[in-house]
Coordinates of C-alpha atoms in Angstrom, one line a residue:
Chain A
M6 CA 14.3 -14.1 -40.1
E7 CA 17.1 -15.7 -38.1
I8 CA 18.7 -14.6 -34.8
N9 CA 21.9 -16.3 -33.8
G10 CA 21.0 -19.2 -36.0
V11 CA 17.4 -19.5 -34.6
H12 CA 14.7 -19.3 -37.2
I13 CA 11.8 -16.9 -36.3
D14 CA 8.6 -18.2 -37.9
E15 CA 6.5 -15.7 -39.8
T16 CA 3.5 -16.2 -37.5
F17 CA 1.8 -14.5 -34.6
A18 CA 0.5 -15.2 -31.1
E19 CA -3.2 -14.6 -30.7
A20 CA -4.3 -13.1 -27.4
F21 CA -7.6 -12.3 -25.8
P22 CA -9.0 -9.4 -23.7
M23 CA -9.2 -10.3 -20.0
K24 CA -9.7 -8.4 -16.7
G25 CA -6.7 -8.0 -14.6
T26 CA -5.8 -6.8 -11.1
R27 CA -2.8 -6.6 -8.8
A28 CA -2.5 -7.1 -5.1
L29 CA 0.5 -6.5 -2.8
I30 CA 1.2 -9.0 0.0
T31 CA 3.6 -8.0 2.8
A32 CA 4.8 -10.0 5.7
Q33 CA 7.4 -10.0 8.5
N34 CA 10.0 -11.1 5.9
L35 CA 10.2 -12.0 2.3
E36 CA 10.0 -15.7 2.9
W37 CA 6.6 -15.4 4.5
A38 CA 5.3 -13.0 1.9
Y39 CA 6.3 -15.7 -0.7
H40 CA 4.6 -18.4 1.3
S41 CA 1.4 -16.4 1.1
A42 CA 1.8 -15.3 -2.5
R43 CA 2.6 -18.8 -3.8
A44 CA -0.5 -20.2 -2.1
M45 CA -2.6 -17.3 -3.4
T46 CA -1.4 -17.8 -7.0
G47 CA -1.4 -21.6 -6.9
F48 CA -3.6 -23.6 -9.2
A49 CA -4.0 -20.6 -11.4
T50 CA -2.3 -21.6 -14.6
S51 CA -5.2 -21.4 -17.0
V52 CA -8.8 -20.0 -16.9
I53 CA -9.9 -23.3 -18.6
A54 CA -10.1 -25.0 -15.2
C55 CA -8.6 -22.7 -12.6
G56 CA -11.0 -19.8 -12.7
C57 CA -8.2 -17.4 -13.2
E58 CA -4.6 -17.1 -14.2
A59 CA -2.2 -15.7 -11.6
G60 CA 1.4 -15.3 -10.7
I61 CA 4.0 -13.5 -8.8
E62 CA 5.0 -10.3 -10.6
R63 CA 8.0 -9.3 -8.5
E64 CA 9.5 -8.7 -5.1
L65 CA 8.9 -5.4 -3.3
S66 CA 11.4 -3.8 -1.1
P67 CA 10.2 -2.3 2.2
E68 CA 10.4 1.2 0.7
E69 CA 7.9 0.1 -2.0
T70 CA 5.2 -1.3 0.3
P71 CA 2.4 0.6 2.1
D72 CA 3.4 -0.8 5.5
G73 CA 7.2 -0.6 5.1
R74 CA 7.7 -4.4 5.2
P75 CA 9.0 -6.7 2.5
G76 CA 6.5 -8.0 0.1
V77 CA 5.6 -9.3 -3.3
S78 CA 3.1 -8.2 -5.9
V79 CA 0.8 -10.7 -7.5
L80 CA -1.3 -10.3 -10.7
F81 CA -4.6 -12.0 -11.5
F82 CA -6.3 -12.4 -14.8
A83 CA -9.8 -13.7 -15.6
M84 CA -12.2 -13.6 -18.5
G85 CA -14.6 -11.3 -16.7
G86 CA -14.8 -8.9 -13.8
K87 CA -17.1 -11.1 -11.7
A88 CA -15.0 -14.2 -12.1
L89 CA -11.9 -12.1 -11.2
A90 CA -13.5 -10.7 -8.1
K91 CA -14.6 -14.1 -6.9
Q92 CA -11.2 -15.6 -7.4
V93 CA -9.3 -12.8 -5.7
E94 CA -11.6 -12.7 -2.7
T95 CA -11.6 -16.5 -2.2
R96 CA -7.8 -16.8 -2.6
A97 CA -7.3 -13.8 -0.3
G98 CA -9.4 -15.5 2.4
Q99 CA -7.8 -18.8 2.1
C100 CA -4.2 -17.9 1.4
V101 CA -3.4 -14.4 2.8
L102 CA -5.7 -14.1 5.8
T103 CA -4.5 -17.4 6.9
S104 CA -0.8 -16.7 6.4
P105 CA 1.2 -15.6 9.5
T106 CA 2.1 -11.9 9.7
S107 CA 0.7 -11.1 6.3
A108 CA -1.1 -7.9 5.1
L109 CA -2.8 -7.3 1.8
F110 CA -3.0 -4.1 -0.2
A111 CA -4.2 -2.8 -3.5
G112 CA -1.7 -2.8 -6.4
I113 CA -3.9 -0.8 -8.8
E114 CA -5.6 2.4 -7.7
E115 CA -8.1 3.1 -10.4
G116 CA -10.9 1.2 -12.1
K117 CA -13.7 -1.0 -10.9
P118 CA -13.3 -2.1 -7.3
V119 CA -12.4 -5.7 -6.6
P120 CA -13.0 -6.6 -2.9
L121 CA -10.1 -7.5 -0.7
G122 CA -11.1 -6.9 2.8
K123 CA -14.7 -5.8 2.0
N124 CA -16.2 -9.1 3.0
L125 CA -13.2 -10.8 4.7
R126 CA -13.7 -8.4 7.5
F127 CA -16.6 -10.4 8.7
F128 CA -14.2 -13.0 9.9
G129 CA -13.5 -10.6 12.7
D130 CA -17.0 -11.4 14.1
G131 CA -17.7 -7.8 15.1
F132 CA -14.3 -7.1 16.5
Q133 CA -13.0 -5.9 13.1
I134 CA -12.0 -2.3 13.0
S135 CA -12.2 0.0 10.0
K136 CA -9.7 2.8 9.4
K137 CA -10.0 5.3 6.7
I138 CA -6.4 6.4 5.9
G139 CA -5.6 8.9 3.1
G140 CA -9.1 8.4 1.5
K141 CA -8.8 4.6 1.5
R142 CA -10.5 2.2 3.8
Y143 CA -8.5 -0.5 5.6
W144 CA -9.8 -3.3 7.8
R145 CA -8.0 -4.5 10.9
V146 CA -9.2 -8.1 11.6
P147 CA -8.1 -9.6 14.9
V148 CA -6.5 -13.0 14.3
M149 CA -4.5 -15.3 16.5
D150 CA -1.1 -13.9 15.6
G151 CA -2.1 -10.3 16.1
E152 CA -4.0 -8.3 13.4
F153 CA -4.6 -9.0 9.7
L154 CA -4.5 -5.6 7.9
T155 CA -6.1 -5.4 4.5
E156 CA -7.2 -2.7 2.2
E157 CA -11.0 -2.8 1.4
F158 CA -10.5 -2.9 -2.4
T159 CA -8.0 -3.3 -5.1
Y160 CA -9.1 -2.3 -8.7
Q161 CA -9.4 -4.1 -12.0
V162 CA -8.4 -2.9 -15.4
G163 CA -8.8 -4.3 -19.0
A164 CA -5.9 -6.6 -19.7
V165 CA -4.6 -9.1 -22.3
G166 CA -4.2 -12.8 -21.8
G167 CA -2.7 -15.6 -23.9
G168 CA 0.4 -14.0 -25.4
N169 CA 2.7 -16.8 -26.2
F170 CA 5.7 -18.2 -28.1
L171 CA 7.1 -21.6 -28.7
I172 CA 10.7 -22.7 -28.4
L173 CA 11.6 -25.6 -30.7
A174 CA 14.8 -27.4 -29.8
E175 CA 16.8 -30.5 -30.7
S176 CA 16.4 -32.0 -27.2
Q177 CA 14.2 -31.7 -24.2
P178 CA 17.0 -30.4 -21.9
Q179 CA 17.9 -27.8 -24.5
A180 CA 14.3 -26.6 -24.8
L181 CA 14.0 -26.3 -21.1
A182 CA 17.3 -24.4 -20.7
A183 CA 16.1 -21.9 -23.3
C184 CA 12.7 -21.6 -21.5
E185 CA 14.4 -21.0 -18.2
A186 CA 16.6 -18.3 -19.7
A187 CA 13.5 -16.7 -21.4
V188 CA 11.4 -16.7 -18.2
A189 CA 14.3 -15.2 -16.2
A190 CA 14.5 -12.4 -18.7
M191 CA 10.7 -11.9 -18.8
K192 CA 10.4 -11.7 -15.1
Q193 CA 12.3 -8.4 -15.3
V194 CA 9.5 -6.9 -17.3
P195 CA 6.8 -5.2 -15.2
N196 CA 3.0 -5.8 -15.5
V197 CA 3.3 -9.4 -16.8
I198 CA 3.1 -12.9 -15.5
M199 CA 3.9 -16.3 -17.0
P200 CA 1.2 -18.3 -15.2
F201 CA 2.3 -21.9 -15.9
P202 CA 4.7 -23.9 -13.6
G203 CA 8.0 -22.2 -13.7
G204 CA 6.5 -20.0 -16.5
V205 CA 6.6 -22.9 -19.0
V206 CA 3.9 -25.0 -20.6
R207 CA 4.8 -28.4 -22.1
S208 CA 1.2 -29.3 -23.1
G209 CA 0.2 -26.6 -25.6
S210 CA -3.4 -27.2 -26.8
K211 CA -5.4 -26.9 -29.9
V212 CA -9.1 -26.0 -30.0
G213 CA -11.4 -29.1 -30.1
S214 CA -10.9 -32.8 -29.6
K215 CA -12.1 -36.1 -31.0
Y216 CA -13.9 -36.5 -27.7
K217 CA -17.1 -34.6 -27.5
A218 CA -16.7 -33.7 -23.8
L219 CA -13.4 -31.8 -24.4
N220 CA -13.1 -28.5 -26.1
A221 CA -9.3 -28.5 -26.1
S222 CA -6.7 -31.2 -26.7
T223 CA -3.0 -31.8 -27.3
N224 CA -1.5 -29.7 -30.1
D225 CA -0.5 -32.7 -32.2
A226 CA 1.1 -30.5 -34.9
F227 CA 3.8 -29.6 -32.4
C228 CA 4.1 -33.0 -30.7
P229 CA 7.5 -34.5 -31.6
T230 CA 6.5 -38.1 -31.0
L231 CA 3.7 -37.7 -33.6
K232 CA 5.9 -36.3 -36.4
G233 CA 5.3 -39.3 -38.6
V234 CA 1.6 -39.8 -38.0
T235 CA 0.0 -36.4 -38.1
K236 CA 0.1 -33.2 -40.1
S237 CA 3.2 -32.0 -38.2
Q238 CA 4.8 -28.6 -38.2
L239 CA 8.1 -30.0 -36.9
S240 CA 11.1 -30.8 -39.0
P241 CA 13.1 -34.0 -38.3
E242 CA 15.7 -32.4 -36.0
I243 CA 13.1 -31.0 -33.6
E244 CA 12.7 -33.3 -30.5
S245 CA 11.1 -31.0 -28.0
V246 CA 8.8 -28.0 -28.0
M247 CA 7.9 -25.8 -25.0
E248 CA 5.6 -22.8 -24.8
I249 CA 5.7 -19.7 -22.7
V250 CA 2.3 -18.1 -22.1
I251 CA 2.1 -14.4 -21.0
D252 CA -0.7 -12.4 -19.4
G253 CA -0.2 -8.7 -19.2
L254 CA -1.9 -5.5 -18.2
T255 CA -1.5 -4.0 -21.6
E256 CA -0.6 -5.1 -25.2
E257 CA 2.7 -3.2 -25.0
D258 CA 3.6 -5.1 -21.8
I259 CA 3.2 -8.4 -23.5
R260 CA 5.1 -7.2 -26.6
R261 CA 8.0 -6.2 -24.3
A262 CA 8.0 -9.5 -22.4
M263 CA 7.9 -11.5 -25.6
R264 CA 10.8 -9.6 -27.0
A265 CA 12.9 -10.1 -23.8
G266 CA 12.0 -13.8 -23.7
I267 CA 12.8 -14.5 -27.4
E268 CA 16.0 -12.6 -27.2
A269 CA 17.1 -14.7 -24.2
A270 CA 16.2 -17.9 -25.9
C271 CA 18.0 -16.9 -29.1
A272 CA 21.1 -15.9 -27.1
L273 CA 21.6 -19.6 -26.5
G274 CA 21.4 -20.0 -30.3
A275 CA 21.6 -22.9 -32.7
K276 CA 24.8 -24.2 -31.2
N277 CA 22.8 -25.0 -28.1
G278 CA 20.2 -26.8 -30.1
I279 CA 17.6 -24.0 -30.2
R280 CA 16.3 -24.1 -33.8
R281 CA 13.0 -22.3 -34.1
I282 CA 10.7 -19.8 -32.4
S283 CA 7.0 -20.0 -33.3
A284 CA 3.8 -19.0 -31.7
G285 CA 0.3 -20.3 -31.2
N286 CA -2.8 -18.9 -32.9
Y287 CA -6.3 -19.9 -34.0
G288 CA -6.0 -18.4 -37.4
G289 CA -6.6 -14.9 -36.2
K290 CA -10.4 -15.2 -35.9
L291 CA -10.7 -15.6 -32.1
G292 CA -8.5 -13.1 -30.4
P293 CA -8.3 -9.4 -31.2
F294 CA -4.6 -9.1 -30.2
H295 CA -2.1 -10.4 -32.7
F296 CA 1.6 -10.4 -31.7
H297 CA 3.6 -11.0 -34.9
L298 CA 7.0 -12.5 -33.9
R299 CA 9.0 -10.8 -36.7
E300 CA 7.5 -7.4 -36.0
I301 CA 8.3 -7.8 -32.3
M302 CA 11.9 -8.8 -33.0
A303 CA 12.5 -6.3 -35.8
Chain B
M5 CA -6.2 36.9 -1.7
L6 CA -8.9 38.7 0.2
T7 CA -7.9 40.4 3.4
L8 CA -10.5 41.2 6.1
T9 CA -9.0 43.3 8.8
L10 CA -11.2 43.7 11.9
K11 CA -11.6 47.5 12.5
A12 CA -12.3 47.2 16.2
E13 CA -13.4 44.6 18.7
P14 CA -17.1 44.1 18.3
K15 CA -19.3 44.8 21.3
Q16 CA -21.3 41.6 20.8
R17 CA -20.3 38.2 19.4
V18 CA -20.5 38.1 15.6
D19 CA -21.9 35.2 13.6
L20 CA -19.7 35.0 10.4
S21 CA -21.4 32.0 8.9
P22 CA -22.8 34.0 5.9
L23 CA -19.2 34.5 4.9
S24 CA -18.8 30.8 4.0
G25 CA -20.3 31.5 0.6
A26 CA -17.6 34.1 -0.1
P27 CA -15.7 32.0 -2.7
H28 CA -18.8 32.4 -4.9
L29 CA -19.3 36.1 -4.2
T30 CA -17.8 39.3 -5.6
V31 CA -15.9 41.6 -3.3
A32 CA -18.8 44.1 -3.4
E33 CA -21.2 41.4 -2.4
I34 CA -19.0 40.3 0.5
A35 CA -18.8 43.9 1.6
A36 CA -22.6 44.2 1.6
L37 CA -23.2 40.9 3.4
K38 CA -25.1 41.3 6.6
V39 CA -24.0 39.4 9.7
W40 CA -25.6 39.1 13.1
S41 CA -23.9 40.8 16.0
G42 CA -26.0 40.4 19.2
K43 CA -29.5 41.5 18.2
K44 CA -28.3 43.7 15.4
T45 CA -27.2 43.0 11.8
L46 CA -24.1 44.7 10.5
R47 CA -22.7 45.0 7.0
M48 CA -19.3 43.3 6.6
D49 CA -17.6 46.5 5.6
E50 CA -18.8 48.1 8.9
L51 CA -16.8 45.4 10.8
F52 CA -13.9 44.8 8.5
Q53 CA -11.6 46.7 6.2
I54 CA -11.8 44.6 3.0
E55 CA -8.8 44.5 0.6
G56 CA -7.9 42.3 -2.4
E57 CA -9.8 40.7 -5.3
D58 CA -9.3 36.9 -5.1
T59 CA -12.2 35.6 -3.0
S60 CA -11.0 32.0 -3.1
R61 CA -8.4 32.7 -0.3
W62 CA -8.9 35.0 2.6
V63 CA -7.1 36.2 5.6
I64 CA -8.9 37.5 8.7
R65 CA -6.5 39.9 10.4
N66 CA -6.8 41.3 13.9
A67 CA -9.2 38.5 14.7
N68 CA -10.5 37.9 18.2
A69 CA -12.6 35.4 20.1
K70 CA -15.9 37.1 19.4
L71 CA -15.9 36.0 15.7
D72 CA -18.0 32.9 15.7
C73 CA -18.8 30.4 13.0
I74 CA -15.9 31.1 10.7
G75 CA -16.1 28.7 7.8
K76 CA -19.3 27.1 8.9
D77 CA -20.6 24.5 6.4
G78 CA -18.1 25.9 3.9
E79 CA -16.8 24.1 0.8
D80 CA -13.3 24.5 -0.8
L81 CA -12.4 27.2 1.7
D82 CA -8.9 28.5 2.3
I83 CA -9.0 30.7 5.3
T84 CA -6.2 32.0 7.6
V85 CA -7.3 33.6 10.8
E86 CA -4.6 35.8 12.3
G87 CA -5.4 36.0 16.0
D88 CA -8.1 34.1 17.9
A89 CA -11.3 32.6 16.6
G90 CA -14.6 32.4 18.4
A91 CA -16.9 29.4 18.8
Y92 CA -18.0 27.0 16.1
L93 CA -14.9 27.4 14.0
G94 CA -15.3 25.3 10.9
M95 CA -18.5 23.8 12.1
G96 CA -19.9 21.4 9.5
L97 CA -16.9 22.3 7.2
R98 CA -17.1 20.1 4.0
S99 CA -13.7 20.7 2.3
G100 CA -10.8 23.1 2.3
R101 CA -8.6 24.4 5.0
I102 CA -8.8 26.8 7.9
R103 CA -5.8 27.9 10.0
V104 CA -6.0 29.9 13.2
T105 CA -2.8 31.3 14.5
G106 CA -4.2 31.9 17.9
N107 CA -6.8 30.0 20.0
A108 CA -10.2 28.7 19.1
D109 CA -13.2 28.7 21.4
L110 CA -15.9 26.1 22.0
F111 CA -17.1 23.6 19.4
A112 CA -14.3 24.1 16.9
G113 CA -14.7 21.5 14.1
C114 CA -18.0 20.3 15.5
E115 CA -19.9 18.1 13.0
M116 CA -17.3 18.9 10.3
R117 CA -17.4 16.6 7.3
G118 CA -14.1 17.1 5.6
G119 CA -11.1 19.4 5.1
L120 CA -8.4 20.5 7.6
I121 CA -8.6 22.8 10.6
Q122 CA -5.3 23.8 12.1
I123 CA -5.3 25.7 15.4
D124 CA -1.9 26.9 16.3
G125 CA -2.9 27.8 19.9
N126 CA -5.4 26.1 22.2
A127 CA -8.9 24.8 21.4
G128 CA -11.9 25.1 23.7
D129 CA -14.3 22.3 24.9
F130 CA -16.2 20.1 22.5
L131 CA -13.6 20.1 19.8
G132 CA -15.0 18.0 16.9
A133 CA -18.0 17.1 18.9
A134 CA -21.8 17.1 18.2
L135 CA -23.9 20.0 19.0
P136 CA -26.0 19.5 22.1
G137 CA -28.9 17.2 21.3
N138 CA -27.3 15.9 18.0
K139 CA -26.1 12.3 17.8
R140 CA -23.2 12.7 15.3
G141 CA -20.1 14.7 15.9
M142 CA -17.3 15.2 13.4
R143 CA -17.7 12.8 10.5
G144 CA -14.6 13.5 8.3
G145 CA -11.5 15.6 7.9
I146 CA -8.7 16.4 10.2
V147 CA -8.5 18.8 13.1
L148 CA -5.0 19.6 14.3
V149 CA -4.4 21.5 17.6
K150 CA -0.8 22.5 18.4
G151 CA -1.7 23.6 21.9
N152 CA -4.1 22.1 24.4
A153 CA -7.7 21.1 23.9
G154 CA -10.6 21.4 26.4
D155 CA -13.0 18.9 27.8
R156 CA -15.3 16.5 25.8
L157 CA -12.9 16.4 22.8
G158 CA -14.5 14.3 20.1
D159 CA -17.7 13.8 21.9
E160 CA -19.9 11.6 19.6
M161 CA -17.4 11.8 16.9
R162 CA -18.3 9.6 13.9
R163 CA -15.2 9.6 11.6
G164 CA -12.1 11.7 10.9
I165 CA -9.0 12.5 12.9
I166 CA -8.4 14.9 15.8
L167 CA -4.7 15.5 16.6
V168 CA -3.6 17.3 19.7
E169 CA 0.0 18.1 20.3
G170 CA -0.6 19.3 23.8
D171 CA -3.0 18.1 26.6
A172 CA -6.6 17.2 26.4
G173 CA -9.2 17.8 29.1
D174 CA -11.7 15.6 30.8
Y175 CA -14.0 13.2 29.0
C176 CA -11.7 13.0 26.0
A177 CA -13.3 10.9 23.2
S178 CA -16.5 10.5 25.3
R179 CA -19.3 8.6 23.5
M180 CA -17.1 8.5 20.4
I181 CA -18.7 6.4 17.6
A182 CA -15.6 6.0 15.3
G183 CA -12.6 7.8 14.0
T184 CA -9.2 8.5 15.7
V185 CA -8.3 10.9 18.4
A186 CA -4.5 11.3 19.1
V187 CA -3.1 13.2 22.0
M188 CA 0.6 13.7 22.6
G189 CA 0.2 15.3 26.0
S190 CA -1.7 14.3 29.1
T191 CA -5.4 13.5 29.2
G192 CA -7.9 14.3 31.9
R193 CA -10.4 12.2 33.9
Y194 CA -13.0 9.9 32.3
L195 CA -10.9 9.2 29.2
G196 CA -13.0 7.3 26.6
Y197 CA -16.2 7.5 28.7
G198 CA -18.9 5.6 26.7
L199 CA -16.5 4.9 23.8
K200 CA -18.4 2.8 21.2
R201 CA -15.8 2.3 18.5
G202 CA -12.8 4.2 17.3
T203 CA -9.3 4.7 18.4
V204 CA -7.7 7.0 21.0
L205 CA -3.9 7.1 20.5
L206 CA -1.8 8.4 23.4
W207 CA 1.8 9.2 23.8
Q208 CA 1.6 9.2 27.6
Q209 CA 0.0 6.8 30.1
P210 CA -3.2 8.5 31.3
A211 CA -3.3 9.3 35.0
E212 CA -6.3 7.1 35.4
M213 CA -8.1 4.5 33.3
L214 CA -11.8 3.8 33.6
P215 CA -12.5 0.3 35.1
T216 CA -14.7 -0.5 32.0
F217 CA -11.6 -0.7 29.8
G218 CA -9.9 -4.1 29.5
D219 CA -6.1 -4.5 29.2
C220 CA -5.4 -6.4 25.9
G221 CA -1.6 -6.3 26.3
A222 CA 1.2 -4.9 24.2
H223 CA 1.1 -5.3 20.4
T224 CA 2.8 -4.2 17.3
L225 CA 0.1 -2.9 15.0
A226 CA 0.8 -2.8 11.2
Y227 CA -1.7 -0.1 10.5
L228 CA 0.0 2.6 12.6
P229 CA 2.9 3.3 10.1
L230 CA 0.3 3.8 7.4
W231 CA -1.7 6.0 9.5
F232 CA 1.3 8.2 10.4
A233 CA 2.4 8.3 6.8
S234 CA -1.0 9.9 5.9
L235 CA -0.1 12.8 8.2
S236 CA 3.3 13.4 6.7
D237 CA 2.1 16.6 4.9
L238 CA 0.9 18.3 8.0
D239 CA 2.8 21.2 9.6
S240 CA 2.9 19.3 12.9
R241 CA 4.9 17.1 15.3
F242 CA 2.6 14.3 14.2
A243 CA 4.4 14.4 10.8
A244 CA 7.9 14.0 12.3
S245 CA 9.5 10.7 11.9
E246 CA 10.4 10.5 15.6
S247 CA 6.7 10.7 16.5
V248 CA 6.0 7.4 14.6
F249 CA 5.6 4.2 16.5
K250 CA 3.7 0.9 16.1
R251 CA 4.3 -0.7 19.4
V252 CA 1.4 0.0 21.8
R253 CA -0.5 -1.2 24.8
R254 CA -4.1 -1.8 23.9
Y255 CA -7.1 -1.2 26.1
G256 CA -10.5 -2.3 24.7
G257 CA -13.7 -0.6 25.8
D258 CA -15.8 1.1 27.0
L259 CA -17.3 -2.2 28.0
A260 CA -20.2 -0.2 29.6
A261 CA -21.1 0.9 26.1
V262 CA -20.6 -0.9 22.8
G263 CA -17.1 -1.7 23.8
R264 CA -15.5 -2.0 20.4
G265 CA -13.3 1.0 20.9
E266 CA -9.6 1.1 21.8
I267 CA -7.2 3.2 23.7
L268 CA -3.7 2.7 22.3
I269 CA -0.8 3.9 24.5
R270 CA 2.7 4.2 23.1
S271 CA 4.8 1.5 24.7
A272 CA 7.9 2.6 26.5
G273 CA 10.9 2.6 24.2
A274 CA 8.7 2.3 21.1

């Protein structure tokens, strides 16, 4: 299969079940909502060492937020419900409670509860005030800039993590330009995040390592500088490979995001040095979700 | 819909609490229900002319203030009272709605747990309060009064919302444990006496403030728009957009009690 001169490999991305949740952060203006959201979703690129994968899903207009102020929605993904709850609560406490003018609300209304203000309220030292509004409990915690308003819980759902595709290009700037175009297109798709910096990973990994202490190491088959010394999957003209990893609330969300991203990358085409689209998998034995590139792009 | 038309004004007060099970009864069973009136018991069909088949919704016509305990401890009720209601209207109500087109007497909504009570006229004393000797008043649901409310509104109220479009009497929100009381009109003396926690929301500056409330200054509170939004379905001035504000002057107290409560007064121009 070729799109605009870009070869689509006959392979698939392999993804895993995760637990996911959404929170809404509002503030006096969008800038301060972003300050809080970026802090809350910082250092959350991979569950391997970050505890969760998180990112900003989209901006919210005042009409879309519970308190009528501008805001952003953020998504969190972890391997289990307990890990997710711990990460969300810790990050809410350190990054939203602390952020001037912020308020924090649930972004998912059904499922198992994930505490937002349930325990953060104790920061109020007895001066915190509970308000049950429309069947939901909110906490008003007195803070130095006024009051921190937070919903007691958000809710978790089953989710999918680790959807991905690789962009193989003739040069590093060309690979990055294609990734930027792909991420911009994928950000228009709801219910997904690309958790790595700018949505792009340059250090894709394989399972295992020659070092016993590590359980993942560089994906040498896709490292262009190793083309001549390892069992490479790269042809001579490929000089740079970058990966986009996608976490989504459902399989269908990831499929939509992959399609949008691959379409945007292929739009640049072979004339801009984009040569191949591939995907990362572990032979299909580890993750139950398989995203076949050619099926998605058919 | 089941229509219960009062045939004549009863000589004694009537305790209509057995009627709260009506949604689960047949029309014949409702007609045969016995209710206390003074020291006598009367069959429902002696008091009311009963028409209709659907027992899930009922209208009490020609009602007057001698009909006590309408909807007491009821679940999933849908009652319209055309006229006045007596004491203990919706006492202990669990869910559903009760609307009174006239006035309600003492202890309306007392110890209620959920649902909506709307009183188009005035409400008597102890609206949403606890019965004498009990320690928990209203603990859920919404009471809306379009007219005025009497004294001791929300006394020992534990949770829920009381909305008064008119004035409230003395000791408004006295000994309140939690919840929200909102009054658009004036309030009487001893506002928030013994207030433990909870919120009293006022549109007008009270004539006098207890010295055991501390002025915490003017603030913009983010929760207020959410709170107002939750009232948007009500047939009330509280649902109108011009009633919404978030700029308030906050008084904390009652410092002679637990002192975690608040009186929020709409700031001028807010």
